[in-house]
mmCIF file of C-alpha atoms in Angstrom:
data_model
loop_
_atom_site.group_PDB
_atom_site.id
_atom_site.type_symbol
_atom_site.label_atom_id
_atom_site.label_comp_id
_atom_site.label_asym_id
_atom_site.label_seq_id
_atom_site.Cartn_x
_atom_site.Cartn_y
_atom_site.Cartn_z
ATOM 1 C CA UNK A 161 38.587 63.694 -87.636
ATOM 2 C CA UNK A 162 39.217 67.428 -87.840
ATOM 3 C CA UNK A 163 35.938 68.028 -85.978
ATOM 4 C CA UNK A 164 36.209 65.023 -83.656
ATOM 5 C CA UNK A 165 39.590 65.676 -82.003
ATOM 6 C CA UNK A 166 39.027 69.349 -81.026
ATOM 7 C CA UNK A 167 35.602 68.457 -79.566
ATOM 8 C CA UNK A 168 37.143 65.537 -77.650
ATOM 9 C CA UNK A 169 39.840 67.793 -76.200
ATOM 10 C CA UNK A 170 37.229 70.406 -75.328
ATOM 11 C CA UNK A 171 35.154 67.820 -73.462
ATOM 12 C CA UNK A 172 38.240 66.616 -71.616
ATOM 13 C CA UNK A 173 39.185 70.186 -70.686
ATOM 14 C CA UNK A 174 35.684 70.935 -69.412
ATOM 15 C CA UNK A 175 35.621 67.712 -67.390
ATOM 16 C CA UNK A 176 39.061 68.419 -65.939
ATOM 17 C CA UNK A 177 38.026 71.921 -64.954
ATOM 18 C CA UNK A 178 34.932 70.535 -63.199
ATOM 19 C CA UNK A 179 37.028 67.951 -61.317
ATOM 20 C CA UNK A 180 39.375 70.551 -59.859
ATOM 21 C CA UNK A 181 36.595 73.091 -59.260
ATOM 22 C CA UNK A 182 34.540 70.610 -57.217
ATOM 23 C CA UNK A 183 37.690 69.479 -55.388
ATOM 24 C CA UNK A 184 38.605 73.081 -54.546
ATOM 25 C CA UNK A 185 35.078 73.855 -53.338
ATOM 26 C CA UNK A 186 35.044 70.722 -51.189
ATOM 27 C CA UNK A 187 38.356 71.606 -49.565
ATOM 28 C CA UNK A 188 37.259 75.142 -48.732
ATOM 29 C CA UNK A 189 33.582 74.677 -47.895
ATOM 30 C CA UNK A 190 33.732 71.455 -45.872
ATOM 31 C CA UNK A 191 35.382 72.308 -42.563
ATOM 32 C CA UNK A 192 35.098 68.870 -40.939
ATOM 33 C CA UNK A 193 38.315 66.849 -41.351
ATOM 34 C CA UNK A 194 36.525 63.742 -42.662
ATOM 35 C CA UNK A 195 32.817 64.356 -43.179
ATOM 36 C CA UNK A 196 31.823 64.578 -46.843
ATOM 37 C CA UNK A 197 35.372 64.373 -48.197
ATOM 38 C CA UNK A 198 34.996 60.852 -49.616
ATOM 39 C CA UNK A 199 31.807 61.871 -51.423
ATOM 40 C CA UNK A 200 33.586 64.847 -52.978
ATOM 41 C CA UNK A 201 36.482 62.632 -54.095
ATOM 42 C CA UNK A 202 34.149 60.151 -55.810
ATOM 43 C CA UNK A 203 31.476 62.512 -57.116
ATOM 44 C CA UNK A 204 33.103 63.703 -60.332
ATOM 45 C CA UNK A 205 34.307 60.305 -61.622
ATOM 46 C CA UNK A 206 30.838 58.911 -60.933
ATOM 47 C CA UNK A 207 29.097 61.845 -62.616
ATOM 48 C CA UNK A 208 31.376 62.483 -65.576
ATOM 49 C CA UNK A 209 31.723 58.831 -66.615
ATOM 50 C CA UNK A 210 28.061 57.775 -66.865
ATOM 51 C CA UNK A 211 27.003 61.328 -67.717
ATOM 52 C CA UNK A 212 29.477 61.545 -70.574
ATOM 53 C CA UNK A 213 28.398 58.158 -71.921
ATOM 54 C CA UNK A 214 24.733 59.164 -71.776
ATOM 55 C CA UNK A 215 25.495 62.450 -73.547
ATOM 56 C CA UNK A 216 27.436 60.562 -76.218
ATOM 57 C CA UNK A 217 24.601 58.069 -76.728
ATOM 58 C CA UNK A 218 22.040 60.856 -77.098
ATOM 59 C CA UNK A 219 24.266 62.711 -79.572
ATOM 60 C CA UNK A 220 25.528 59.808 -81.664
ATOM 61 C CA UNK A 221 24.142 61.413 -84.848
ATOM 62 C CA UNK A 222 26.124 64.582 -84.138
ATOM 63 C CA UNK A 223 29.810 63.605 -84.170
ATOM 64 C CA UNK A 224 31.038 66.816 -82.605
ATOM 65 C CA UNK A 225 28.697 66.592 -79.619
ATOM 66 C CA UNK A 226 29.366 62.864 -79.272
ATOM 67 C CA UNK A 227 33.100 63.593 -79.152
ATOM 68 C CA UNK A 228 32.442 66.188 -76.461
ATOM 69 C CA UNK A 229 30.736 63.501 -74.370
ATOM 70 C CA UNK A 230 33.626 61.120 -74.886
ATOM 71 C CA UNK A 231 35.966 63.841 -73.667
ATOM 72 C CA UNK A 232 33.965 63.993 -70.434
ATOM 73 C CA UNK A 233 34.324 60.217 -70.086
ATOM 74 C CA UNK A 234 38.103 60.471 -70.519
ATOM 75 C CA UNK A 235 38.219 63.230 -67.884
ATOM 76 C CA UNK A 236 36.342 60.977 -65.449
ATOM 77 C CA UNK A 237 39.341 58.608 -65.517
ATOM 78 C CA UNK A 238 42.174 61.079 -65.907
ATOM 79 C CA UNK A 239 42.374 63.225 -63.902
ATOM 80 C CA UNK A 240 39.047 62.440 -62.143
ATOM 81 C CA UNK A 241 39.618 58.898 -60.916
ATOM 82 C CA UNK A 242 43.335 59.452 -60.298
ATOM 83 C CA UNK A 243 42.776 62.573 -58.197
ATOM 84 C CA UNK A 244 39.869 60.964 -56.338
ATOM 85 C CA UNK A 245 41.876 57.851 -55.459
ATOM 86 C CA UNK A 246 44.769 60.025 -54.296
ATOM 87 C CA UNK A 247 42.496 62.122 -52.078
ATOM 88 C CA UNK A 248 40.903 59.007 -50.563
ATOM 89 C CA UNK A 249 44.363 57.619 -49.847
ATOM 90 C CA UNK A 250 45.211 60.852 -48.033
ATOM 91 C CA UNK A 251 41.968 60.625 -46.043
ATOM 92 C CA UNK A 252 42.935 57.109 -44.990
ATOM 93 C CA UNK A 253 46.278 58.295 -43.600
ATOM 94 C CA UNK A 254 44.344 60.886 -41.591
ATOM 95 C CA UNK A 255 42.130 58.193 -40.068
ATOM 96 C CA UNK A 256 39.001 59.118 -42.007
ATOM 97 C CA UNK A 257 38.668 55.638 -43.454
ATOM 98 C CA UNK A 258 39.267 53.938 -40.132
ATOM 99 C CA UNK A 259 42.416 52.363 -38.805
ATOM 100 C CA UNK A 260 44.054 48.981 -38.944
ATOM 101 C CA UNK A 261 46.650 46.982 -37.055
ATOM 102 C CA UNK A 262 49.594 45.702 -39.079
ATOM 103 C CA UNK A 263 50.862 42.369 -37.712
ATOM 104 C CA UNK A 264 54.352 41.372 -38.804
ATOM 105 C CA UNK A 265 56.925 38.666 -38.194
ATOM 106 C CA UNK A 266 60.647 39.502 -37.967
ATOM 107 C CA UNK A 267 61.936 40.384 -41.428
ATOM 108 C CA UNK A 268 58.473 40.894 -42.957
ATOM 109 C CA UNK A 269 56.252 43.910 -43.543
ATOM 110 C CA UNK A 270 53.044 42.103 -42.602
ATOM 111 C CA UNK A 271 51.551 38.635 -42.355
ATOM 112 C CA UNK A 272 48.018 37.313 -42.535
ATOM 113 C CA UNK A 273 48.628 33.733 -41.452
ATOM 114 C CA UNK A 274 50.938 32.047 -38.954
ATOM 115 C CA UNK A 275 51.814 28.363 -38.712
ATOM 116 C CA UNK A 276 52.551 26.845 -35.285
ATOM 117 C CA UNK A 277 52.996 23.431 -33.765
ATOM 118 C CA UNK A 278 51.246 22.597 -30.480
ATOM 119 C CA UNK A 279 53.310 24.109 -27.688
ATOM 120 C CA UNK A 280 55.166 26.511 -30.009
ATOM 121 C CA UNK A 281 55.468 30.266 -29.395
ATOM 122 C CA UNK A 282 56.197 32.963 -31.961
ATOM 123 C CA UNK A 283 57.300 36.558 -31.381
ATOM 124 C CA UNK A 284 55.538 39.109 -33.612
ATOM 125 C CA UNK A 285 55.043 42.861 -33.750
ATOM 126 C CA UNK A 286 51.975 45.017 -34.245
ATOM 127 C CA UNK A 287 51.559 48.603 -35.373
ATOM 128 C CA UNK A 288 48.617 51.019 -35.482
ATOM 129 C CA UNK A 289 48.119 52.177 -39.069
ATOM 130 C CA UNK A 290 45.600 54.394 -40.810
ATOM 131 C CA UNK A 291 46.123 57.294 -38.395
ATOM 132 C CA UNK A 292 48.784 59.992 -38.258
ATOM 133 C CA UNK A 293 50.123 60.840 -34.834
ATOM 134 C CA UNK A 294 49.980 64.600 -35.441
ATOM 135 C CA UNK A 295 46.232 64.327 -36.058
ATOM 136 C CA UNK A 296 45.564 61.693 -33.357
ATOM 137 C CA UNK A 297 48.172 62.393 -30.646
ATOM 138 C CA UNK A 298 46.495 60.454 -27.819
ATOM 139 C CA UNK A 299 47.363 56.834 -27.048
ATOM 140 C CA UNK A 300 45.498 53.793 -28.327
ATOM 141 C CA UNK A 301 44.589 51.215 -25.700
ATOM 142 C CA UNK A 302 45.359 47.719 -26.958
ATOM 143 C CA UNK A 303 43.757 44.365 -26.427
ATOM 144 C CA UNK A 304 44.141 41.058 -28.222
ATOM 145 C CA UNK A 305 43.001 37.494 -27.959
ATOM 146 C CA UNK A 306 41.482 34.430 -29.532
ATOM 147 C CA UNK A 307 38.019 32.988 -29.088
ATOM 148 C CA UNK A 308 39.582 29.565 -28.585
ATOM 149 C CA UNK A 309 41.682 28.899 -25.461
ATOM 150 C CA UNK A 310 44.048 26.777 -27.555
ATOM 151 C CA UNK A 311 45.697 30.030 -28.723
ATOM 152 C CA UNK A 312 47.166 32.503 -26.261
ATOM 153 C CA UNK A 313 48.070 36.080 -27.213
ATOM 154 C CA UNK A 314 50.202 38.351 -25.048
ATOM 155 C CA UNK A 315 50.894 42.014 -25.782
ATOM 156 C CA UNK A 316 54.147 43.629 -24.718
ATOM 157 C CA UNK A 317 52.413 47.018 -24.360
ATOM 158 C CA UNK A 318 48.870 48.000 -23.505
ATOM 159 C CA UNK A 319 49.036 51.570 -24.840
ATOM 160 C CA UNK A 320 50.785 52.918 -27.932
ATOM 161 C CA UNK A 321 50.643 55.949 -30.213
ATOM 162 C CA UNK A 322 49.673 55.803 -33.872
ATOM 163 C CA UNK A 323 52.504 54.363 -35.937
ATOM 164 C CA UNK A 324 54.293 52.928 -32.893
ATOM 165 C CA UNK A 325 55.238 49.245 -32.949
ATOM 166 C CA UNK A 326 54.496 46.927 -30.056
ATOM 167 C CA UNK A 327 55.624 43.347 -29.354
ATOM 168 C CA UNK A 328 53.136 40.515 -29.243
ATOM 169 C CA UNK A 329 53.490 36.808 -28.548
ATOM 170 C CA UNK A 330 51.273 34.103 -30.027
ATOM 171 C CA UNK A 331 51.339 30.640 -28.449
ATOM 172 C CA UNK A 332 49.648 27.391 -29.392
ATOM 173 C CA UNK A 333 49.167 25.676 -26.033
ATOM 174 C CA UNK A 334 50.512 22.128 -25.629
ATOM 175 C CA UNK A 335 47.974 19.666 -26.922
ATOM 176 C CA UNK A 336 46.169 22.266 -29.062
ATOM 177 C CA UNK A 337 43.953 20.488 -31.611
ATOM 178 C CA UNK A 338 45.117 20.711 -35.208
ATOM 179 C CA UNK A 339 42.963 23.453 -36.642
ATOM 180 C CA UNK A 340 42.909 27.010 -37.962
ATOM 181 C CA UNK A 341 42.228 29.712 -35.388
ATOM 182 C CA UNK A 342 41.676 33.442 -35.636
ATOM 183 C CA UNK A 343 43.433 36.041 -33.487
ATOM 184 C CA UNK A 344 42.185 39.594 -33.190
ATOM 185 C CA UNK A 345 44.049 42.756 -32.164
ATOM 186 C CA UNK A 346 42.293 46.035 -31.422
ATOM 187 C CA UNK A 347 43.459 49.528 -30.559
ATOM 188 C CA UNK A 348 40.987 52.160 -29.319
ATOM 189 C CA UNK A 349 41.481 55.865 -28.746
ATOM 190 C CA UNK A 350 38.787 57.983 -27.091
ATOM 191 C CA UNK A 351 38.923 61.774 -27.309
ATOM 192 C CA UNK A 352 36.071 64.064 -26.234
ATOM 193 C CA UNK A 353 33.563 61.178 -26.292
ATOM 194 C CA UNK A 354 34.634 60.225 -29.835
ATOM 195 C CA UNK A 355 36.128 56.777 -30.387
ATOM 196 C CA UNK A 356 38.713 55.900 -33.023
ATOM 197 C CA UNK A 357 39.423 52.247 -33.640
ATOM 198 C CA UNK A 358 42.052 50.161 -35.385
ATOM 199 C CA UNK A 359 41.710 46.406 -35.802
ATOM 200 C CA UNK A 360 43.719 43.554 -37.227
ATOM 201 C CA UNK A 361 43.281 39.785 -37.558
ATOM 202 C CA UNK A 362 45.652 36.866 -37.924
ATOM 203 C CA UNK A 363 44.907 33.272 -38.860
ATOM 204 C CA UNK A 364 46.888 30.734 -36.839
ATOM 205 C CA UNK A 365 47.268 27.329 -38.446
ATOM 206 C CA UNK A 366 48.161 24.670 -35.879
ATOM 207 C CA UNK A 367 49.459 21.459 -37.431
#
């Protein structure tokens, strides 16, 4: 135990140092806002975990070296996986992981399904998520609809900024067959021939 614990801590310290070194190099060497950043965030957990296990398996007759490998495995989870997940979450808020449309009913944060009777109308709201307005200041052009004419979708705005809510109305036309329908909402921003997209879907259950 006296040999095992120091070697384990040494492996963890080495793995931790590698995590933050690679992260620092990625932040300073990759100038593109999105390109390559996800790979950097995932690289160390993916390398340290399997690599540490392989090193431990090869060194199982040498307890000190095996403990060193286990330390690398621990570093792949903490801080490796934690820091990587945090960086990917930050990339998502910057639009690097694509955008999404949050559809909500009054009093709710978001909904995935909506129940209507034939002839009934419901007022909802939508919001462009996944992008920060300071990084994507131009407007998103909205469109929405259903593939089936039994469901009508009307947007209260046709252009919004990232993070801005917009009203939308979903109607099951009178006589709509009892079924489950899918509604899609899309926001598109085009800047210098580059297109940024946010999408959302809603299931409408008519019964």
